[in-house]
């Protein structure tokens, strides 16, 4: 899998998860659920816009024609059957957890919040690291000699 394709898949999955989290947040009661849902939906829309921008930047007309041909054939054959076979009984509800309120549901909520906090912490770490690298590169711009100027020994045999 190329880095470009991985990037497109990652952005697509991230936007899908943002929309799913937004829907889940809207289902929660209170102002924090509504605010979280609005923020998640906006971030998902921004990720979709970024994905389209990135896709336009990396594709060539030949690649686009081949991609459409490969994508549409199986989708046209399998897509309608998948829609008909979608299991309505597998959708989760409060009954699946045993009751609408309880320790199990509270534990699931805390687990979701913990995973979101971990995701935010990791993403913040990446941002801080890249800002640090940018500042450091601006600080040393043109002041550092290349490593080969320090080599004292001769390279000839």
Coordinates of N, CA, C and O in Angstrom, one line a residue:
X1 N 0.9 -1.2 0.0 CA 0.0 0.0 0.0 C 0.9 1.2 0.0 O 1.8 1.4 0.8
X2 N 0.7 2.1 -0.9 CA 1.5 3.3 -1.0 C 1.1 4.3 0.1 O 0.0 4.2 0.7
X3 N 2.0 5.3 0.3 CA 1.7 6.3 1.3 C 0.5 7.1 1.0 O -0.2 7.5 1.8
X4 N 0.4 7.4 -0.3 CA -0.8 8.2 -0.8 C -2.1 7.5 -0.5 O -3.0 8.1 0.1
X5 N -2.1 6.2 -0.8 CA -3.3 5.5 -0.6 C -3.6 5.3 0.9 O -4.8 5.4 1.4
X6 N -2.6 5.1 1.7 CA -2.8 5.0 3.2 C -3.3 6.3 3.7 O -4.2 6.3 4.6
X7 N -2.8 7.4 3.2 CA -3.3 8.8 3.6 C -4.8 8.9 3.3 O -5.6 9.4 4.2
X8 N -5.2 8.6 2.1 CA -6.6 8.7 1.7 C -7.5 7.8 2.6 O -8.5 8.2 3.1
X9 N -7.0 6.5 2.8 CA -7.8 5.6 3.7 C -7.9 6.1 5.1 O -9.0 6.1 5.7
X10 N -6.8 6.7 5.6 CA -6.8 7.2 7.0 C -7.7 8.4 7.1 O -8.5 8.5 8.1
X11 N -7.7 9.3 6.2 CA -8.6 10.5 6.2 C -10.0 10.0 6.1 O -10.9 10.6 6.8
X12 N -10.3 9.1 5.2 CA -11.7 8.6 5.1 C -12.2 7.9 6.4 O -13.3 8.2 6.8
X13 N -11.4 7.1 7.0 CA -11.8 6.4 8.2 C -12.0 7.5 9.3 O -12.9 7.4 10.1
X14 N -11.1 8.5 9.4 CA -11.2 9.5 10.4 C -12.5 10.3 10.3 O -13.1 10.6 11.3
X15 N -12.8 10.6 9.0 CA -14.1 11.4 8.8 C -15.3 10.6 9.2 O -16.2 11.0 9.8
X16 N -15.3 9.3 8.8 CA -16.4 8.4 9.1 C -16.5 8.3 10.7 O -17.6 8.4 11.2
X17 N -15.4 8.1 11.4 CA -15.5 8.0 12.8 C -15.9 9.3 13.5 O -16.7 9.3 14.5
X18 N -15.6 10.4 12.9 CA -16.0 11.7 13.4 C -17.6 11.8 13.3 O -18.2 12.3 14.2
X19 N -18.1 11.4 12.1 CA -19.6 11.5 11.9 C -20.3 10.5 12.9 O -21.3 10.8 13.4
X20 N -19.7 9.3 13.1 CA -20.3 8.3 14.0 C -20.3 8.9 15.4 O -21.2 8.8 16.2
X21 N -19.2 9.5 15.8 CA -19.1 10.1 17.1 C -20.0 11.2 17.3 O -20.7 11.4 18.3
X22 N -20.2 12.0 16.2 CA -21.2 13.1 16.3 C -22.6 12.6 16.5 O -23.4 13.2 17.2
X23 N -23.0 11.6 15.8 CA -24.3 11.0 15.9 C -24.5 10.4 17.3 O -25.5 10.6 17.9
X24 N -23.4 9.8 17.9 CA -23.5 9.3 19.2 C -23.6 10.4 20.2 O -24.4 10.3 21.2
X25 N -22.9 11.5 20.0 CA -23.0 12.6 20.9 C -24.4 13.3 20.9 O -24.8 13.7 22.0
X26 N -25.0 13.4 19.7 CA -26.3 13.9 19.7 C -27.3 13.1 20.4 O -28.3 13.6 21.0
X27 N -27.1 11.8 20.5 CA -28.0 10.9 21.2 C -27.8 11.0 22.7 O -28.8 10.6 23.5
X28 N -26.7 11.6 23.2 CA -26.6 11.8 24.6 C -27.4 13.0 25.1 O -27.6 13.9 24.3
X29 N -27.8 13.0 26.3 CA -28.6 14.1 26.8 C -27.7 15.2 27.3 O -26.6 14.9 27.8
X30 N -28.1 16.4 27.2 CA -27.4 17.5 27.8 C -26.7 18.4 26.7 O -26.6 18.0 25.5
X31 N -26.2 19.5 27.2 CA -25.6 20.5 26.2 C -24.2 20.0 25.8 O -23.8 20.2 24.6
X32 N -23.5 19.2 26.6 CA -22.2 18.7 26.2 C -22.3 17.7 25.0 O -21.5 17.7 24.1
X33 N -23.4 17.0 25.0 CA -23.6 16.0 23.9 C -23.9 16.8 22.6 O -23.4 16.4 21.5
X34 N -24.7 17.8 22.6 CA -25.0 18.6 21.4 C -23.7 19.4 21.0 O -23.4 19.4 19.8
X35 N -23.0 19.9 21.9 CA -21.7 20.7 21.5 C -20.7 19.7 20.9 O -20.1 19.9 19.9
X36 N -20.6 18.5 21.5 CA -19.6 17.5 21.0 C -20.1 17.0 19.7 O -19.2 16.8 18.8
X37 N -21.4 16.8 19.5 CA -21.9 16.4 18.2 C -21.6 17.4 17.1 O -21.2 17.1 16.0
X38 N -21.9 18.7 17.4 CA -21.7 19.7 16.4 C -20.2 19.8 16.0 O -19.8 19.9 14.8
X39 N -19.3 19.8 17.0 CA -17.9 19.9 16.8 C -17.4 18.7 15.9 O -16.6 18.8 15.0
X40 N -17.9 17.5 16.3 CA -17.5 16.3 15.5 C -18.0 16.3 14.1 O -17.2 16.0 13.2
X41 N -19.2 16.8 13.9 CA -19.7 16.8 12.5 C -18.9 17.9 11.7 O -18.6 17.6 10.5
X42 N -18.6 19.0 12.3 CA -17.8 20.0 11.6 C -16.4 19.5 11.3 O -15.9 19.7 10.2
X43 N -15.8 18.8 12.2 CA -14.5 18.2 11.9 C -14.5 17.1 10.9 O -13.6 17.0 10.0
X44 N -15.6 16.3 10.9 CA -15.8 15.3 9.8 C -15.9 16.0 8.5 O -15.3 15.5 7.5
X45 N -16.7 17.1 8.4 CA -16.8 17.8 7.1 C -15.5 18.4 6.7 O -15.2 18.4 5.5
X46 N -14.7 18.9 7.6 CA -13.4 19.5 7.2 C -12.5 18.4 6.7 O -11.7 18.6 5.8
X47 N -12.5 17.2 7.4 CA -11.7 16.1 6.9 C -12.1 15.7 5.5 O -11.3 15.3 4.7
X48 N -13.4 15.7 5.2 CA -13.8 15.3 3.8 C -13.3 16.3 2.8 O -12.9 16.0 1.8
X49 N -13.5 17.6 3.2 CA -13.0 18.7 2.3 C -11.5 18.5 2.1 O -11.0 18.6 0.9
X50 N -10.7 18.2 3.1 CA -9.3 18.0 3.0 C -9.0 16.8 2.1 O -8.1 16.8 1.3
X51 N -9.8 15.7 2.3 CA -9.6 14.5 1.5 C -9.8 14.8 0.0 O -9.0 14.3 -0.8
X52 N -10.8 15.6 -0.3 CA -11.0 15.9 -1.7 C -9.9 16.8 -2.3 O -9.4 16.6 -3.4
X53 N -9.4 17.7 -1.5 CA -8.3 18.6 -1.9 C -7.1 17.7 -2.1 O -6.4 17.9 -3.1
X54 N -6.8 16.8 -1.2 CA -5.6 15.9 -1.3 C -5.7 15.0 -2.5 O -4.8 14.8 -3.3
X55 N -6.9 14.5 -2.8 CA -7.1 13.6 -3.9 C -6.9 14.3 -5.2 O -6.3 13.8 -6.1
X56 N -7.4 15.6 -5.3 CA -7.2 16.3 -6.5 C -5.7 16.6 -6.7 O -5.2 16.7 -7.9
X57 N -5.0 16.8 -5.6 CA -3.6 17.1 -5.7 C -2.7 15.9 -6.2 O -1.7 16.1 -7.0
X58 N -3.1 14.7 -5.9 CA -2.2 13.6 -6.2 C -2.6 12.8 -7.4 O -1.8 12.0 -7.9
X59 N -3.8 13.0 -8.0 CA -4.2 12.1 -9.1 C -3.9 12.7 -10.4 O -3.8 13.9 -10.6
X60 N -3.7 11.7 -11.4 CA -3.5 12.1 -12.8 C -4.7 11.6 -13.5 O -5.5 10.7 -13.0
X61 N -5.0 12.1 -14.7 CA -6.2 11.7 -15.5 C -6.2 10.2 -15.8 O -7.2 9.5 -15.7
X62 N -5.0 9.6 -16.1 CA -5.0 8.2 -16.3 C -5.3 7.4 -15.1 O -6.0 6.4 -15.1
X63 N -4.7 7.7 -14.0 CA -5.0 7.0 -12.7 C -6.5 7.1 -12.3 O -7.0 6.2 -11.8
X64 N -7.1 8.3 -12.6 CA -8.5 8.5 -12.2 C -9.4 7.6 -13.1 O -10.3 7.0 -12.6
X65 N -9.1 7.5 -14.4 CA -9.9 6.6 -15.2 C -9.8 5.1 -14.8 O -10.8 4.4 -14.8
X66 N -8.6 4.7 -14.5 CA -8.4 3.3 -14.1 C -9.0 3.1 -12.7 O -9.6 2.0 -12.5
X67 N -9.0 4.0 -11.9 CA -9.6 3.9 -10.5 C -11.1 3.8 -10.6 O -11.7 2.9 -10.0
X68 N -11.7 4.6 -11.5 CA -13.2 4.5 -11.6 C -13.6 3.2 -12.2 O -14.6 2.6 -11.8
X69 N -12.8 2.7 -13.2 CA -13.2 1.5 -13.8 C -13.1 0.3 -12.8 O -13.9 -0.6 -12.8
X70 N -12.0 0.3 -12.0 CA -11.9 -0.8 -11.0 C -12.9 -0.7 -9.9 O -13.3 -1.7 -9.4
X71 N -13.3 0.5 -9.5 CA -14.2 0.7 -8.4 C -15.7 0.4 -8.8 O -16.4 -0.2 -8.0
X72 N -16.1 0.9 -10.0 CA -17.5 0.8 -10.3 C -18.0 -0.6 -10.7 O -19.1 -0.9 -10.5
X73 N -17.1 -1.4 -11.3 CA -17.6 -2.7 -11.7 C -18.1 -3.6 -10.5 O -19.2 -4.0 -10.5
X74 N -17.2 -3.8 -9.5 CA -17.7 -4.6 -8.4 C -18.8 -3.9 -7.6 O -19.7 -4.6 -7.1
X75 N -18.8 -2.6 -7.5 CA -19.8 -1.9 -6.7 C -21.1 -2.0 -7.4 O -22.2 -2.2 -6.7
X76 N -21.2 -2.0 -8.7 CA -22.4 -2.1 -9.4 C -23.0 -3.5 -9.3 O -24.2 -3.7 -9.3
X77 N -22.2 -4.5 -9.1 CA -22.6 -5.9 -9.0 C -23.0 -6.3 -7.5 O -24.0 -7.0 -7.3
X78 N -22.2 -5.8 -6.6 CA -22.4 -6.3 -5.2 C -23.2 -5.2 -4.4 O -23.8 -5.6 -3.4
X79 N -23.1 -4.0 -4.7 CA -23.7 -2.9 -3.9 C -25.2 -3.2 -3.6 O -25.6 -3.1 -2.5
X80 N -26.1 -3.4 -4.6 CA -27.5 -3.6 -4.3 C -27.7 -4.8 -3.4 O -28.6 -4.8 -2.6
X81 N -26.9 -5.9 -3.6 CA -27.1 -7.1 -2.7 C -26.7 -6.8 -1.3 O -27.3 -7.3 -0.3
X82 N -25.7 -6.0 -1.1 CA -25.3 -5.6 0.3 C -26.4 -4.8 1.0 O -26.6 -4.9 2.1
X83 N -27.0 -3.9 0.2 CA -28.0 -3.0 0.8 C -29.2 -3.9 1.2 O -29.9 -3.6 2.2
X84 N -29.6 -4.9 0.4 CA -30.7 -5.8 0.7 C -30.4 -6.7 1.9 O -31.3 -7.1 2.7
X85 N -29.1 -7.0 2.1 CA -28.7 -8.0 3.1 C -28.3 -7.3 4.4 O -27.9 -8.0 5.4
X86 N -28.5 -6.0 4.5 CA -28.1 -5.3 5.7 C -28.9 -5.7 6.9 O -30.1 -5.6 6.9
X87 N -28.3 -6.2 7.9 CA -29.1 -6.8 9.1 C -29.6 -5.7 10.0 O -28.8 -4.9 10.6
X88 N -30.9 -5.5 10.0 CA -31.5 -4.5 10.9 C -31.5 -5.0 12.3 O -31.5 -4.2 13.2
X89 N -31.4 -6.3 12.6 CA -31.5 -6.8 14.0 C -30.2 -6.6 14.7 O -30.1 -6.7 15.9
X90 N -29.1 -6.3 14.0 CA -27.8 -6.2 14.6 C -27.5 -4.8 15.1 O -26.4 -4.6 15.7
X91 N -28.4 -3.9 14.9 CA -28.1 -2.5 15.4 C -28.2 -2.5 16.9 O -29.2 -3.0 17.5
X92 N -27.3 -1.9 17.6 CA -27.2 -1.9 19.0 C -28.3 -0.9 19.6 O -28.6 0.1 19.0
X93 N -28.8 -1.3 20.8 CA -29.7 -0.4 21.5 C -29.5 -0.6 23.0 O -28.6 -1.4 23.4
X94 N -30.3 0.1 23.8 CA -30.1 0.0 25.2 C -30.4 -1.4 25.7 O -29.8 -1.8 26.8
X95 N -31.3 -2.1 25.1 CA -31.6 -3.5 25.5 C -30.4 -4.4 25.4 O -30.2 -5.3 26.3
X96 N -29.6 -4.2 24.5 CA -28.4 -5.0 24.3 C -27.4 -4.9 25.5 O -26.7 -5.9 25.8
X97 N -27.4 -3.8 26.2 CA -26.6 -3.7 27.4 C -27.3 -4.2 28.6 O -26.7 -4.1 29.7
X98 N -28.5 -4.6 28.6 CA -29.2 -5.1 29.7 C -30.2 -4.1 30.3 O -31.3 -4.4 30.6
X99 N -29.8 -2.8 30.3 CA -30.7 -1.8 30.8 C -30.2 -0.4 30.3 O -29.1 -0.3 29.9
X100 N -31.1 0.6 30.3 CA -30.7 1.9 29.8 C -29.7 2.6 30.6 O -28.9 3.4 30.1
X101 N -29.7 2.4 31.9 CA -28.8 3.0 32.8 C -28.2 1.9 33.7 O -28.9 1.0 34.1
X102 N -26.9 2.0 34.0 CA -26.3 1.0 34.8 C -24.8 1.1 34.8 O -24.2 1.9 34.0
X103 N -24.2 0.2 35.5 CA -22.7 0.2 35.6 C -22.1 -0.2 34.3 O -21.0 0.4 33.9
X104 N -22.7 -1.1 33.6 CA -22.1 -1.5 32.3 C -22.1 -0.4 31.3 O -21.1 -0.1 30.6
X105 N -23.2 0.3 31.2 CA -23.3 1.5 30.3 C -22.4 2.6 30.7 O -21.7 3.2 29.8
X106 N -22.3 2.8 32.0 CA -21.3 3.9 32.5 C -19.9 3.5 32.1 O -19.1 4.3 31.8
X107 N -19.6 2.2 32.3 CA -18.2 1.8 31.9 C -17.9 1.9 30.5 O -16.8 2.3 30.1
X108 N -18.9 1.6 29.6 CA -18.7 1.8 28.2 C -18.5 3.3 27.8 O -17.7 3.6 27.0
X109 N -19.3 4.2 28.5 CA -19.1 5.6 28.2 C -17.7 6.1 28.7 O -17.0 6.8 28.0
X110 N -17.2 5.6 29.8 CA -15.9 6.0 30.3 C -14.8 5.5 29.4 O -13.8 6.1 29.1
X111 N -15.0 4.2 28.8 CA -14.1 3.7 27.9 C -14.0 4.5 26.6 O -12.9 4.8 26.1
X112 N -15.2 5.0 26.1 CA -15.2 5.8 24.9 C -14.4 7.2 25.2 O -13.6 7.6 24.4
X113 N -14.7 7.8 26.4 CA -14.1 9.0 26.7 C -12.6 8.8 26.9 O -11.8 9.7 26.5
X114 N -12.1 7.7 27.4 CA -10.7 7.4 27.6 C -10.0 7.3 26.2 O -8.9 7.8 26.0
X115 N -10.7 6.6 25.3 CA -10.1 6.4 24.0 C -10.0 7.8 23.3 O -9.0 8.1 22.6
X116 N -11.0 8.6 23.4 CA -11.0 9.9 22.8 C -9.9 10.8 23.4 O -9.2 11.5 22.7
X117 N -9.7 10.7 24.7 CA -8.7 11.5 25.4 C -7.3 11.0 24.9 O -6.4 11.8 24.7
X118 N -7.1 9.7 24.7 CA -5.9 9.1 24.2 C -5.6 9.6 22.8 O -4.5 10.0 22.5
X119 N -6.6 9.6 22.0 CA -6.5 10.1 20.6 C -6.1 11.6 20.6 O -5.2 12.0 19.8
X120 N -6.7 12.4 21.4 CA -6.4 13.8 21.4 C -5.0 14.0 21.9 O -4.2 14.9 21.4
X121 N -4.6 13.2 22.9 CA -3.2 13.4 23.5 C -2.2 13.0 22.4 O -1.2 13.7 22.3
X122 N -2.4 12.0 21.7 CA -1.4 11.5 20.6 C -1.4 12.6 19.5 O -0.3 13.0 19.1
X123 N -2.5 13.1 19.1 CA -2.6 14.1 18.0 C -1.9 15.4 18.5 O -1.2 16.0 17.7
X124 N -2.1 15.8 19.7 CA -1.5 16.9 20.3 C 0.0 16.7 20.3 O 0.8 17.7 20.0
X125 N 0.5 15.5 20.7 CA 1.9 15.3 20.7 C 2.5 15.4 19.3 O 3.6 16.0 19.2
X126 N 1.8 14.9 18.3 CA 2.3 15.1 16.9 C 2.4 16.6 16.6 O 3.4 17.0 16.0
X127 N 1.4 17.4 16.9 CA 1.4 18.8 16.5 C 2.5 19.5 17.3 O 3.3 20.3 16.7
X128 N 2.7 19.2 18.5 CA 3.8 19.9 19.3 C 5.1 19.5 18.8 O 6.0 20.3 18.7
X129 N 5.3 18.2 18.4 CA 6.6 17.8 17.9 C 6.9 18.5 16.5 O 8.0 18.9 16.3
X130 N 5.9 18.6 15.6 CA 6.2 19.3 14.4 C 6.4 20.8 14.5 O 7.2 21.4 13.8
X131 N 5.7 21.4 15.5 CA 6.0 22.8 15.8 C 7.4 23.0 16.3 O 8.1 23.9 16.0
X132 N 7.8 22.0 17.2 CA 9.2 22.1 17.7 C 10.2 21.9 16.6 O 11.2 22.7 16.6
X133 N 10.0 21.0 15.7 CA 10.9 20.8 14.6 C 10.9 22.1 13.7 O 12.0 22.5 13.2
X134 N 9.8 22.7 13.4 CA 9.7 23.9 12.6 C 10.5 25.0 13.3 O 11.3 25.7 12.6
X135 N 10.3 25.2 14.6 CA 11.0 26.3 15.3 C 12.5 26.0 15.3 O 13.3 26.9 15.1
X136 N 12.9 24.8 15.5 CA 14.3 24.4 15.5 C 15.0 24.6 14.2 O 16.1 25.1 14.1
X137 N 14.2 24.3 13.1 CA 14.8 24.5 11.8 C 15.0 26.0 11.4 O 15.9 26.4 10.8
X138 N 14.0 26.8 11.9 CA 14.2 28.2 11.7 C 15.3 28.8 12.5 O 16.0 29.8 12.1
X139 N 15.6 28.3 13.7 CA 16.6 28.7 14.5 C 18.0 28.4 13.9 O 18.9 29.2 14.0
X140 N 18.2 27.2 13.3 CA 19.5 26.8 12.8 C 19.6 27.0 11.3 O 20.5 26.5 10.6
X141 N 18.7 27.7 10.7 CA 18.7 27.9 9.2 C 19.9 28.6 8.7 O 20.2 29.8 9.0
X142 N 20.8 27.9 8.1 CA 22.0 28.4 7.5 C 23.2 28.6 8.5 O 24.3 29.0 8.1
X143 N 23.0 28.2 9.7 CA 24.1 28.4 10.7 C 24.9 27.1 10.9 O 25.9 27.2 11.6
X144 N 24.4 26.0 10.5 CA 25.1 24.7 10.7 C 25.8 24.3 9.4 O 25.2 24.3 8.4
X145 N 27.1 24.0 9.6 CA 27.9 23.5 8.5 C 27.5 22.0 8.2 O 27.1 21.3 9.1
X146 N 27.6 21.6 6.9 CA 27.3 20.2 6.6 C 28.2 19.3 7.4 O 29.4 19.7 7.7
X147 N 27.8 18.1 7.6 CA 28.6 17.1 8.4 C 30.0 16.8 7.7 O 30.9 16.5 8.4
X148 N 30.0 16.9 6.4 CA 31.3 16.5 5.7 C 32.4 17.5 5.9 O 33.5 17.2 5.5
X149 N 32.1 18.7 6.4 CA 33.2 19.7 6.6 C 34.0 19.3 7.8 O 35.1 19.8 8.0
X150 N 33.5 18.4 8.7 CA 34.2 18.0 9.9 C 35.1 16.8 9.7 O 35.8 16.4 10.5
X151 N 35.0 16.2 8.5 CA 35.7 14.9 8.2 C 37.2 15.3 8.0 O 37.5 16.1 7.1
X152 N 38.1 14.8 8.8 CA 39.5 15.2 8.7 C 40.3 14.2 7.9 O 41.3 14.5 7.3
X153 N 39.9 12.9 7.8 CA 40.7 11.9 7.1 C 40.4 11.9 5.6 O 39.3 12.3 5.2
X154 N 41.3 11.5 4.9 CA 41.1 11.5 3.4 C 40.3 10.3 3.0 O 40.3 9.2 3.6
X155 N 39.5 10.5 1.9 CA 38.7 9.4 1.4 C 39.4 8.6 0.4 O 38.9 7.5 0.0
X156 N 40.6 9.0 -0.1 CA 41.3 8.2 -1.1 C 42.1 7.1 -0.4 O 42.6 7.3 0.7
X157 N 42.2 5.9 -1.1 CA 43.0 4.8 -0.5 C 44.5 5.1 -0.5 O 45.1 5.9 -1.0

